[in-house]
Short mmCIF file of C-alpha atoms in Angstrom, two decimals:
data_model
loop_
_atom_site.label_atom_id
_atom_site.label_comp_id
_atom_site.label_asym_id
_atom_site.label_seq_id
_atom_site.Cartn_x
_atom_site.Cartn_y
_atom_site.Cartn_z
CA MET U 390 0.00 0.00 0.00
CA LEU U 391 1.20 3.52 -0.82
CA ALA U 392 0.62 6.43 1.56
CA ARG U 393 1.48 10.12 1.35
CA CYS U 394 2.10 12.87 3.93
CA LYS U 395 3.21 16.47 3.51
CA THR U 396 5.92 18.44 5.25
CA ALA U 397 8.58 21.01 4.27
CA SER U 398 12.34 21.40 4.00
CA LEU U 399 14.13 24.61 4.99
CA ARG U 400 15.94 26.66 2.34
CA GLY U 401 17.33 29.77 3.96
CA LEU U 402 14.35 31.71 5.33
CA ASP U 403 11.93 29.79 3.12
CA ALA U 404 10.52 26.29 3.34
CA ARG U 405 9.94 24.09 0.27
CA PRO U 406 7.06 21.58 0.24
CA VAL U 407 8.14 17.95 0.54
CA LEU U 408 5.92 14.95 -0.17
CA VAL U 409 6.68 11.91 1.99
CA GLU U 410 5.73 8.72 0.12
CA VAL U 411 5.70 5.41 2.03
CA ASP U 412 5.41 2.10 0.19
CA LEU U 413 4.99 -1.34 1.83
CA ALA U 414 6.18 -4.14 -0.44
CA PRO U 415 6.90 -7.86 -0.06
CA GLY U 416 10.45 -8.62 1.08
CA LEU U 417 12.69 -8.80 4.08
CA PRO U 418 11.82 -6.36 6.90
CA GLY U 419 13.68 -3.09 6.56
CA LEU U 420 13.21 0.64 6.00
CA GLN U 421 14.99 2.41 3.16
CA LEU U 422 15.06 6.19 2.80
CA VAL U 423 15.58 7.79 -0.61
CA GLY U 424 15.33 11.39 -1.80
CA LEU U 425 18.67 13.09 -1.07
CA ALA U 426 18.40 12.85 2.74
CA ASP U 427 21.25 13.85 5.03
CA ALA U 428 22.55 11.81 7.98
CA ALA U 429 20.00 13.20 10.44
CA VAL U 430 17.14 12.17 8.15
CA GLN U 431 18.65 8.73 7.52
CA GLU U 432 18.81 8.14 11.27
CA ALA U 433 15.05 8.69 11.44
CA ARG U 434 14.66 4.99 10.65
CA GLU U 435 15.71 3.97 14.16
CA ARG U 436 13.88 6.81 15.91
CA VAL U 437 10.62 6.09 14.10
CA ARG U 438 10.74 2.33 14.79
CA SER U 439 11.35 2.83 18.50
CA ALA U 440 8.75 5.64 18.79
CA LEU U 441 6.05 3.47 17.19
CA ARG U 442 6.86 0.52 19.43
CA HIS U 443 6.86 2.54 22.67
CA SER U 444 3.59 4.22 21.64
CA GLY U 445 1.82 0.86 21.42
CA LEU U 446 1.74 0.82 17.62
CA LYS U 447 2.88 -1.85 15.22
CA VAL U 448 6.04 -1.60 13.19
CA PRO U 449 5.40 -3.08 9.70
CA LEU U 450 7.35 -6.34 9.38
CA THR U 451 7.89 -5.96 5.65
CA ARG U 452 10.02 -4.03 3.21
CA VAL U 453 9.39 -0.28 3.55
CA VAL U 454 10.56 2.36 1.07
CA VAL U 455 10.23 6.02 2.03
CA ASN U 456 10.70 8.59 -0.72
CA LEU U 457 11.12 12.29 0.01
CA ALA U 458 10.05 14.20 -3.08
CA PRO U 459 11.28 16.16 -4.94
CA ALA U 460 14.28 13.87 -5.12
CA ASP U 461 16.76 16.61 -6.14
CA LEU U 462 16.00 18.81 -3.11
CA ARG U 463 18.41 18.31 -0.23
CA LYS U 464 16.66 17.38 3.05
CA GLU U 465 18.26 17.89 6.42
CA GLY U 466 17.32 17.81 10.08
CA PRO U 467 15.12 15.62 12.26
CA GLY U 468 11.85 17.35 11.35
CA PHE U 469 10.94 14.53 8.95
CA ASP U 470 10.52 11.99 11.77
CA LEU U 471 6.83 12.69 12.38
CA PRO U 472 5.66 12.70 8.73
CA ILE U 473 7.58 9.44 8.12
CA ALA U 474 5.89 7.86 11.16
CA LEU U 475 2.45 9.04 10.02
CA GLY U 476 3.14 7.69 6.53
CA LEU U 477 3.98 4.27 8.01
CA LEU U 478 0.74 4.28 10.01
CA LEU U 479 -1.28 5.24 6.95
CA ALA U 480 0.37 2.63 4.75
CA SER U 481 -0.14 -0.14 7.34
CA GLY U 482 -3.80 0.75 7.91
CA GLN U 483 -3.37 1.88 11.53
CA LEU U 484 -4.55 5.38 10.61
CA GLY U 485 -7.38 6.36 8.29
CA GLU U 486 -6.33 7.90 5.00
CA ALA U 487 -8.74 10.82 5.40
CA CYS U 488 -7.11 11.83 8.70
CA CYS U 489 -4.07 13.35 7.00
CA ASP U 490 -5.80 15.09 4.09
CA GLY U 491 -4.54 18.66 4.00
CA VAL U 492 -2.51 18.17 7.18
CA TRP U 493 1.19 19.00 7.26
CA SER U 494 3.50 17.87 10.04
CA ALA U 495 7.05 18.44 11.25
CA ALA U 496 8.69 17.21 14.45
CA GLU U 497 11.56 15.18 15.83
CA LEU U 498 10.60 11.94 17.58
CA GLY U 499 12.17 10.67 20.76
CA LEU U 500 12.64 6.94 21.22
CA ASP U 501 9.66 6.97 23.60
CA GLY U 502 7.41 8.72 21.07
CA ALA U 503 7.81 12.23 22.52
CA LEU U 504 7.77 15.17 20.09
CA ARG U 505 10.83 17.37 20.39
CA PRO U 506 11.04 20.95 19.07
CA ILE U 507 12.79 21.73 15.80
CA ARG U 508 14.10 24.91 14.17
CA GLY U 509 12.38 26.81 11.37
CA VAL U 510 8.77 26.05 12.36
CA LEU U 511 7.68 29.60 11.50
CA ALA U 512 8.96 29.22 7.93
CA ILE U 513 7.26 25.81 7.66
CA ALA U 514 3.98 27.29 8.88
CA ILE U 515 4.17 30.08 6.30
CA ALA U 516 4.78 27.52 3.53
CA ALA U 517 1.89 25.35 4.76
CA ARG U 518 -0.52 28.28 4.64
CA GLN U 519 0.67 29.35 1.19
CA HIS U 520 0.08 25.84 -0.19
CA GLY U 521 -3.41 25.47 1.20
CA ALA U 522 -2.86 23.24 4.24
CA ARG U 523 -5.81 23.07 6.62
CA ALA U 524 -3.67 22.25 9.68
CA LEU U 525 -0.08 21.87 10.82
CA VAL U 526 1.04 19.39 13.49
CA VAL U 527 4.12 20.47 15.45
CA PRO U 528 5.67 19.83 18.87
CA GLU U 529 3.86 21.61 21.68
CA ALA U 530 6.97 23.71 22.34
CA ASN U 531 6.77 25.07 18.77
CA ALA U 532 3.00 25.59 18.68
CA TRP U 533 3.13 29.25 19.75
CA GLU U 534 5.61 29.94 16.96
CA ALA U 535 3.49 28.36 14.23
CA ALA U 536 0.37 30.09 15.61
CA LEU U 537 1.90 33.47 14.67
CA VAL U 538 0.86 32.67 11.08
CA GLU U 539 -2.74 33.74 10.57
CA GLY U 540 -5.16 31.57 8.61
CA LEU U 541 -3.61 28.25 9.62
CA GLN U 542 -4.87 25.84 12.26
CA VAL U 543 -2.02 24.66 14.47
CA TRP U 544 -2.11 21.42 16.44
CA GLY U 545 0.53 21.17 19.14
CA ALA U 546 1.24 17.78 20.69
CA SER U 547 3.68 16.42 23.25
CA ASP U 548 3.86 12.84 21.97
CA LEU U 549 2.81 10.58 19.12
CA GLY U 550 -0.31 9.43 20.96
CA GLN U 551 -1.63 13.00 21.12
CA VAL U 552 -0.94 13.43 17.41
CA LEU U 553 -3.05 10.37 16.53
CA TRP U 554 -5.88 11.51 18.79
CA ARG U 555 -5.85 14.97 17.23
CA LEU U 556 -5.91 13.55 13.69
CA GLN U 557 -8.85 11.32 14.58
CA HIS U 558 -10.72 14.16 16.34
CA PRO U 559 -10.04 17.24 14.20
CA LYS U 560 -13.09 19.14 15.50
CA ALA U 561 -12.23 18.76 19.18
CA PRO U 562 -11.20 21.93 21.11
CA ASN U 563 -7.56 22.70 20.48
CA GLN U 564 -6.39 22.76 24.09
CA ALA U 565 -2.74 22.01 23.27
CA CYS U 566 -2.29 25.28 21.40
CA LYS U 567 -4.97 27.42 22.99
CA GLY U 568 -3.60 30.84 23.86
CA SER U 569 -0.06 29.97 22.79
CA SER U 570 -0.05 32.61 20.07
CA THR U 571 -0.70 35.40 22.56
CA ARG U 572 0.75 34.12 25.80
CA GLN U 573 4.35 35.08 25.11
CA LEU U 574 4.39 37.78 22.47
CA ALA U 575 6.53 40.26 24.39
CA SER U 576 10.25 39.73 24.69
CA PRO U 577 11.76 40.65 28.04
CA GLU U 578 13.05 44.23 28.15
CA PRO U 579 16.84 44.31 28.54
CA ALA U 580 18.48 46.15 31.38
CA ALA U 581 18.31 49.89 30.83
CA LYS U 582 21.46 51.52 29.46
CA ASP U 583 20.83 55.22 29.33
CA LEU U 584 22.75 57.61 27.12
CA ALA U 585 23.08 59.97 30.07
CA ASP U 586 25.51 57.46 31.61
CA VAL U 587 28.13 58.39 29.00
CA LYS U 588 30.25 61.18 30.45
CA GLY U 589 31.57 63.77 28.07
CA GLN U 590 32.00 62.59 24.45
CA ALA U 591 29.62 65.18 22.98
CA HIS U 592 30.90 64.45 19.46
CA GLY U 593 30.39 60.70 19.86
CA ARG U 594 26.92 61.15 21.35
CA ARG U 595 25.92 63.38 18.45
CA ALA U 596 27.24 60.83 15.94
CA LEU U 597 25.23 58.11 17.67
CA GLU U 598 22.07 60.20 17.37
CA ILE U 599 22.68 60.78 13.66
CA ALA U 600 23.34 57.05 13.14
CA ALA U 601 20.06 56.16 14.88
CA ALA U 602 18.02 58.70 12.94
CA GLY U 603 19.35 57.99 9.46
CA GLY U 604 20.46 54.36 9.79
CA HIS U 605 24.07 55.33 9.06
CA HIS U 606 27.03 53.05 9.75
CA LEU U 607 29.38 54.33 12.45
CA LEU U 608 33.08 53.85 13.22
CA LEU U 609 34.40 54.93 16.63
CA CYS U 610 38.18 55.20 16.93
CA GLY U 611 39.86 56.02 20.21
CA PRO U 612 42.11 54.78 23.01
CA PRO U 613 40.98 52.22 25.60
CA GLY U 614 38.45 53.62 28.06
CA SER U 615 37.17 56.39 25.81
CA GLY U 616 33.60 55.04 25.86
CA LYS U 617 33.33 53.38 22.44
CA THR U 618 31.55 50.26 23.71
CA MET U 619 29.30 52.26 26.04
CA LEU U 620 28.05 54.33 23.12
CA ALA U 621 27.50 51.31 20.88
CA GLN U 622 25.47 49.47 23.53
CA ARG U 623 23.04 52.38 23.79
CA LEU U 624 22.17 52.62 20.10
CA THR U 625 19.34 50.05 20.04
CA ARG U 626 17.37 52.02 22.63
CA LEU U 627 17.47 55.09 20.39
CA LEU U 628 15.89 53.21 17.49
CA PRO U 629 12.10 53.13 17.03
CA PRO U 630 10.27 49.93 18.07
CA LEU U 631 9.86 47.10 15.58
CA ASP U 632 6.66 47.11 13.56
CA PRO U 633 4.74 43.79 13.27
CA THR U 634 6.24 42.92 9.86
CA GLU U 635 9.80 43.54 11.08
CA ALA U 636 9.17 41.56 14.27
CA LEU U 637 7.85 38.55 12.33
CA GLU U 638 10.76 38.66 9.87
CA LEU U 639 13.31 38.87 12.69
CA THR U 640 11.62 36.01 14.55
CA ALA U 641 11.73 33.87 11.40
CA ILE U 642 15.50 34.44 11.06
CA HIS U 643 16.15 33.36 14.65
CA SER U 644 13.83 30.38 14.19
CA VAL U 645 15.75 29.17 11.13
CA ALA U 646 19.02 29.66 13.03
CA GLY U 647 17.69 27.52 15.88
CA LEU U 648 18.11 30.35 18.40
CA LEU U 649 14.45 30.95 19.19
CA ASP U 650 13.35 30.17 22.72
CA SER U 651 9.72 29.63 23.68
CA SER U 652 10.28 31.96 26.64
CA GLN U 653 11.02 34.83 24.23
CA GLY U 654 7.94 34.72 22.06
CA LEU U 655 7.73 37.07 19.12
CA LEU U 656 10.90 39.16 19.17
CA GLN U 657 9.95 42.73 20.00
CA THR U 658 13.33 44.32 20.71
CA ARG U 659 15.90 45.21 18.11
CA PRO U 660 18.89 42.84 18.20
CA PHE U 661 22.37 43.82 19.29
CA ARG U 662 24.94 41.32 18.01
CA SER U 663 28.59 41.57 19.01
CA PRO U 664 30.71 38.76 17.53
CA HIS U 665 34.28 38.23 18.72
CA HIS U 666 37.06 39.36 16.39
CA SER U 667 38.08 35.71 15.87
CA CYS U 668 34.72 35.12 14.12
CA SER U 669 35.03 33.24 10.81
CA ALA U 670 33.49 34.34 7.52
CA PRO U 671 30.62 31.79 7.69
CA GLY U 672 29.97 32.83 11.29
CA LEU U 673 29.72 36.49 10.33
CA ILE U 674 28.13 36.27 6.88
CA GLY U 675 26.40 32.89 7.13
CA GLY U 676 27.05 29.66 5.31
CA GLY U 677 27.49 25.95 5.66
CA ALA U 678 26.56 23.03 3.42
CA GLN U 679 22.94 23.91 4.17
CA PRO U 680 23.28 27.70 4.62
CA ARG U 681 22.24 29.18 7.94
CA PRO U 682 22.16 32.86 8.88
CA GLY U 683 25.29 34.39 10.38
CA GLU U 684 25.71 37.32 12.73
CA LEU U 685 24.93 39.71 9.89
CA ALA U 686 21.42 38.33 9.35
CA LEU U 687 20.81 37.80 13.08
CA ALA U 688 21.33 41.56 13.53
CA HIS U 689 18.62 42.31 10.93
CA HIS U 690 16.65 45.47 11.86
CA GLY U 691 19.15 46.03 14.67
CA VAL U 692 22.80 46.74 15.42
CA LEU U 693 25.89 44.74 14.51
CA PHE U 694 28.75 45.82 16.77
CA LEU U 695 32.27 44.88 15.68
CA ASP U 696 34.57 45.67 18.58
CA GLU U 697 38.31 45.73 17.86
CA LEU U 698 37.56 46.10 14.15
CA ALA U 699 41.21 46.07 13.09
CA GLU U 700 41.68 42.67 14.79
CA PHE U 701 39.24 40.97 12.40
CA ARG U 702 40.82 39.21 9.45
CA ARG U 703 40.73 41.35 6.33
CA ALA U 704 39.24 38.51 4.25
CA VAL U 705 36.31 38.40 6.68
CA LEU U 706 35.74 42.15 6.75
CA ASP U 707 35.85 42.52 2.98
CA GLN U 708 32.84 40.21 2.68
CA LEU U 709 30.79 42.92 4.40
CA ARG U 710 31.06 45.30 1.46
CA GLN U 711 28.12 44.19 -0.67
CA PRO U 712 25.76 43.26 2.20
CA LEU U 713 26.22 46.71 3.76
CA GLU U 714 25.35 48.28 0.44
CA ASP U 715 22.38 46.08 -0.50
CA GLY U 716 20.91 45.15 2.89
CA GLU U 717 20.94 41.46 2.01
CA VAL U 718 23.48 38.67 1.69
CA TRP U 719 23.42 35.92 -0.93
CA ILE U 720 25.11 32.61 -0.21
CA HIS U 721 25.85 30.59 -3.32
CA ARG U 722 26.25 26.83 -3.40
CA ALA U 723 26.52 24.42 -6.31
CA ARG U 724 22.81 23.57 -6.23
CA GLN U 725 21.22 26.55 -4.55
CA ARG U 726 21.26 30.28 -3.83
CA THR U 727 20.13 31.40 -0.40
CA ARG U 728 19.19 34.94 0.56
CA PHE U 729 19.25 36.38 4.07
CA PRO U 730 18.14 39.98 4.75
CA CYS U 731 20.57 42.11 6.76
CA ARG U 732 19.35 45.69 6.95
CA ILE U 733 21.54 46.62 9.87
CA THR U 734 23.25 49.58 11.45
CA LEU U 735 26.94 48.72 11.68
CA VAL U 736 28.83 50.15 14.65
CA ALA U 737 32.55 49.42 14.69
CA ALA U 738 35.12 50.31 17.32
CA ALA U 739 38.88 50.37 16.87
CA ASN U 740 42.00 51.51 18.65
CA PRO U 741 44.21 54.01 16.78
CA CYS U 742 47.17 51.59 16.91
CA PRO U 743 48.13 48.17 18.35
CA CYS U 744 49.03 49.61 21.76
CA GLY U 745 45.99 51.88 21.68
CA TRP U 746 47.58 55.17 22.71
CA PHE U 747 48.50 56.88 19.43
CA GLY U 748 47.37 60.51 19.60
CA ASP U 749 46.61 60.43 23.32
CA PRO U 750 47.84 63.66 24.95
CA GLU U 751 48.77 61.98 28.26
CA ARG U 752 50.23 58.59 27.29
CA SER U 753 52.87 57.98 24.63
CA CYS U 754 52.46 55.44 21.84
CA THR U 755 54.99 52.60 21.67
CA CYS U 756 54.14 51.59 18.08
CA GLY U 757 56.23 52.47 15.08
CA GLU U 758 54.85 53.95 11.88
CA GLY U 759 55.10 50.57 10.14
CA GLN U 760 53.13 48.84 12.88
CA ARG U 761 50.35 51.41 12.64
CA ARG U 762 50.16 51.07 8.88
CA ARG U 763 49.96 47.29 9.06
CA TYR U 764 47.33 47.56 11.77
CA TRP U 765 45.07 49.81 9.72
CA GLY U 766 45.94 47.94 6.54
CA ARG U 767 43.40 45.28 7.58
CA LEU U 768 40.67 47.81 6.83
CA SER U 769 40.33 48.25 3.11
CA GLY U 770 39.47 51.59 1.55
CA PRO U 771 36.22 50.31 -0.02
CA LEU U 772 35.01 49.14 3.41
CA LEU U 773 35.77 52.48 5.08
CA ASP U 774 34.10 54.21 2.15
CA ARG U 775 30.82 52.52 3.13
CA ILE U 776 30.93 53.80 6.72
CA ASP U 777 29.13 57.16 6.82
CA LEU U 778 30.23 58.35 10.25
CA GLN U 779 33.90 58.13 11.26
CA VAL U 780 34.55 59.60 14.68
CA VAL U 781 37.82 60.05 16.57
CA MET U 782 37.26 59.91 20.33
CA ARG U 783 39.42 61.03 23.25
CA ARG U 784 39.40 59.83 26.81
CA PRO U 785 37.00 61.89 28.97
CA SER U 786 38.66 64.37 31.31
CA SER U 787 38.86 63.81 35.03
CA GLU U 788 36.45 66.72 35.55
CA ALA U 789 33.80 65.03 33.41
CA LEU U 790 34.16 61.76 35.32
CA THR U 791 34.07 63.31 38.81
CA ALA U 792 31.37 65.92 38.14
CA PRO U 793 28.41 63.67 39.18
CA PHE U 794 30.09 62.95 42.51
CA ARG U 795 30.86 66.61 43.09
CA SER U 796 27.23 67.51 42.42
CA GLN U 797 26.23 65.33 45.39
CA GLY U 798 27.74 67.93 47.68
CA GLY U 799 25.28 70.61 46.63
CA THR U 800 26.80 73.88 45.47
CA GLU U 801 30.31 73.27 46.77
CA GLY U 802 31.45 71.71 43.52
CA LEU U 803 29.96 74.57 41.53
CA ALA U 804 31.58 77.13 43.79
CA ALA U 805 34.93 75.48 43.19
CA GLY U 806 34.48 76.05 39.47
CA LYS U 807 33.67 72.43 38.62
CA THR U 808 31.04 71.80 35.97
CA THR U 809 28.51 68.97 36.21
CA ASP U 810 27.21 66.64 33.55
CA ALA U 811 23.58 67.33 34.50
CA LYS U 812 22.83 68.69 31.04
CA ALA U 813 23.67 65.38 29.38
CA GLU U 814 20.53 64.31 27.50
CA SER U 815 18.89 61.02 28.40
CA THR U 816 17.98 58.26 25.97
CA ALA U 817 14.29 59.25 26.09
CA VAL U 818 15.01 62.83 25.00
CA VAL U 819 17.27 61.80 22.11
CA ARG U 820 14.92 58.98 21.05
CA ALA U 821 12.02 61.43 20.73
CA ARG U 822 14.12 63.60 18.42
CA VAL U 823 15.15 60.52 16.40
CA GLN U 824 11.53 59.42 15.97
CA ARG U 825 10.49 62.86 14.73
CA ALA U 826 13.29 62.78 12.16
CA ARG U 827 12.28 59.29 11.03
CA LEU U 828 8.67 60.38 10.56
CA GLN U 829 9.92 63.17 8.30
CA MET U 830 12.00 60.66 6.31
CA SER U 831 9.14 58.17 5.92
CA SER U 832 6.87 60.85 4.47
CA ARG U 833 9.50 62.12 2.02
CA ASN U 834 11.84 59.30 0.99
CA PRO U 835 11.01 56.59 -1.58
CA LEU U 836 9.18 53.67 0.08
CA GLY U 837 9.63 55.44 3.43
CA CYS U 838 13.28 54.35 3.72
CA THR U 839 15.84 55.96 6.00
CA ASN U 840 18.26 58.52 4.58
CA SER U 841 21.12 56.01 4.45
CA ARG U 842 19.14 53.89 1.99
CA ILE U 843 17.93 56.55 -0.42
CA PRO U 844 18.71 55.09 -3.89
CA GLY U 845 21.53 56.90 -5.63
CA GLY U 846 19.40 57.58 -8.70
CA GLN U 847 16.76 59.35 -6.62
CA LEU U 848 19.09 61.33 -4.37
CA GLU U 849 18.81 64.50 -6.44
CA GLN U 850 14.99 64.37 -6.27
CA VAL U 851 14.97 63.96 -2.48
CA VAL U 852 17.86 66.15 -1.32
CA GLN U 853 17.57 69.95 -1.58
CA LEU U 854 20.61 72.16 -0.93
CA ASP U 855 20.87 75.90 -0.64
CA SER U 856 23.56 77.65 -2.70
CA GLU U 857 26.12 77.87 0.14
CA ALA U 858 25.69 74.19 0.98
CA LEU U 859 26.16 73.24 -2.67
CA ASN U 860 29.38 75.23 -2.94
CA LEU U 861 30.73 73.74 0.30
CA TRP U 862 29.87 70.20 -0.82
CA GLU U 863 31.56 70.75 -4.20
CA GLY U 864 34.65 72.11 -2.52
CA ALA U 865 34.83 69.12 -0.18
CA LEU U 866 34.60 66.71 -3.12
CA GLN U 867 37.56 68.39 -4.81
CA GLN U 868 39.73 69.07 -1.78
CA ARG U 869 39.30 65.67 -0.09
CA GLN U 870 39.10 63.79 -3.38
CA LEU U 871 36.03 61.90 -2.22
CA SER U 872 34.71 59.02 -4.27
CA ALA U 873 31.23 59.24 -5.76
CA ARG U 874 29.97 56.89 -3.04
CA ALA U 875 31.56 58.91 -0.24
CA GLY U 876 30.18 62.15 -1.69
CA ALA U 877 26.67 60.71 -1.83
CA ARG U 878 26.97 59.41 1.70
CA LEU U 879 28.10 62.84 2.85
CA LEU U 880 24.87 64.27 1.43
CA ARG U 881 22.78 61.59 3.16
CA VAL U 882 24.38 62.39 6.52
CA ALA U 883 23.78 66.11 5.96
CA GLN U 884 20.14 65.35 5.17
CA THR U 885 19.80 63.47 8.46
CA ILE U 886 21.32 66.42 10.33
CA SER U 887 18.76 68.69 8.66
CA ASP U 888 15.92 66.32 9.56
CA LEU U 889 17.00 66.31 13.21
CA ALA U 890 16.93 70.11 13.09
CA GLU U 891 13.52 69.94 11.34
CA GLN U 892 14.83 71.84 8.32
CA GLU U 893 13.54 71.15 4.79
CA ARG U 894 16.72 72.17 2.94
CA ILE U 895 20.33 71.23 3.67
CA SER U 896 22.27 74.21 4.93
CA ALA U 897 25.99 74.90 4.81
CA GLU U 898 26.11 74.20 8.56
CA ALA U 899 24.72 70.69 7.97
CA ILE U 900 27.37 70.00 5.31
CA ALA U 901 30.10 71.34 7.59
CA GLU U 902 28.98 69.13 10.46
CA ALA U 903 28.75 66.10 8.15
CA LEU U 904 32.36 66.73 7.10
CA THR U 905 33.51 66.41 10.71
CA TYR U 906 32.40 62.77 10.59
CA ARG U 907 34.75 61.89 7.72
CA SER U 908 37.87 61.53 9.87
CA PHE U 909 39.70 59.01 7.69
CA ASP U 910 39.35 60.55 4.23
CA GLN U 911 42.87 61.96 4.60
CA GLY U 912 44.39 58.74 5.94
CA HIS U 913 44.78 57.26 9.40
#
């Protein structure tokens, strides 16, 4: 007897339909899997046999052939265990054929018949709805994730026995999944890191505000202890909250990567990813025989922080060029092309030299000129050209660090001529200004994009300069010998500065301020 069940195989952020065909034929007992299955799928033979036996079901004592169609599509992972088990039950007559009509399934089976969670359930649920499935059977731990897809009935089960009962009673109340789509929608709020905690660094704080408003990439260069990491960690709280489409897309990426936890629910906070400088190219960009998202895609709609930028291998950093430009990364393999979105804000931090003290007024640098050149030689010109904001930072003064403590003594500190940092703006104040600027961008820019992503061909229709600003911009292009890309990015930064000031046209002051964030156009 021939039986069929439906499931899906992950391909990047998408899932491709897979038809599981089970045939019982005369011959020696055995189970053969065909259809380009990887090792994890091949091992399903032993898991399925044991799960059926421990669930009180019969294992067919005949020759069994399981085909996963289409045959030229690579299948990986343990999610095929449940559909193979259901196909065996259908083919052996232990389950009615009508029970699985229009029902998709995906789950790993334990030897005792328990259903264990798998990655990529959200993508599988989207594919099931698109192809007209009436229901999807998944592990109970994944039910909330699949229930995020509207228009699809989700059946969550903890073991194989519950799956069979649900298939035989499709109209019964769905207690296993009831409320799971709304119970855990809010991700826990991370510990507050307020911008007011950063002492001094007015130039760096301003650059961070511009980066948040316009989505510009930012490079912070300064000696140890100058506050580079503190600034970077506060960027996500300046960004506007995720809209429902962005939240669902980000959750799907983490689901495919296998990083989604049922305690998180739908991801509501923008990600902050900070890979170590020893990170490999596949770890940063994504890859593998069956491509999975890397740190770049996991930071989608959020911040990718590369601390100690000059310590990364140049071959790794150079692979960031095109993704930073396009907002997506393509991973090519012999039989497939996989796309992962990566619309991120890159924040990089670097020391000015290997010892970290070059240019510091109080500590002398021990590095030679050759060492500094080799150190910065890991950062290619084309990569730096794609970073809009390049800021040189200095260590905060002792007065800036001690001012909050002096203010505790009332007016004594002020009488002694010491200034306080009380005027430092909080995250809430800066975030409100960023949101106003973003509203102005969304109403003016093509497709409501941020200024950093205004298409080059439409820049002249969006950006308006007064005569003084135009002359200053032209002079900067000639004097600094900026590339066409750097010149366009300079305009985009100036437009963001104007939006923060609620000005319709770019002024000469906006161009002049934007030029202060091009620290490395003249070399390092």
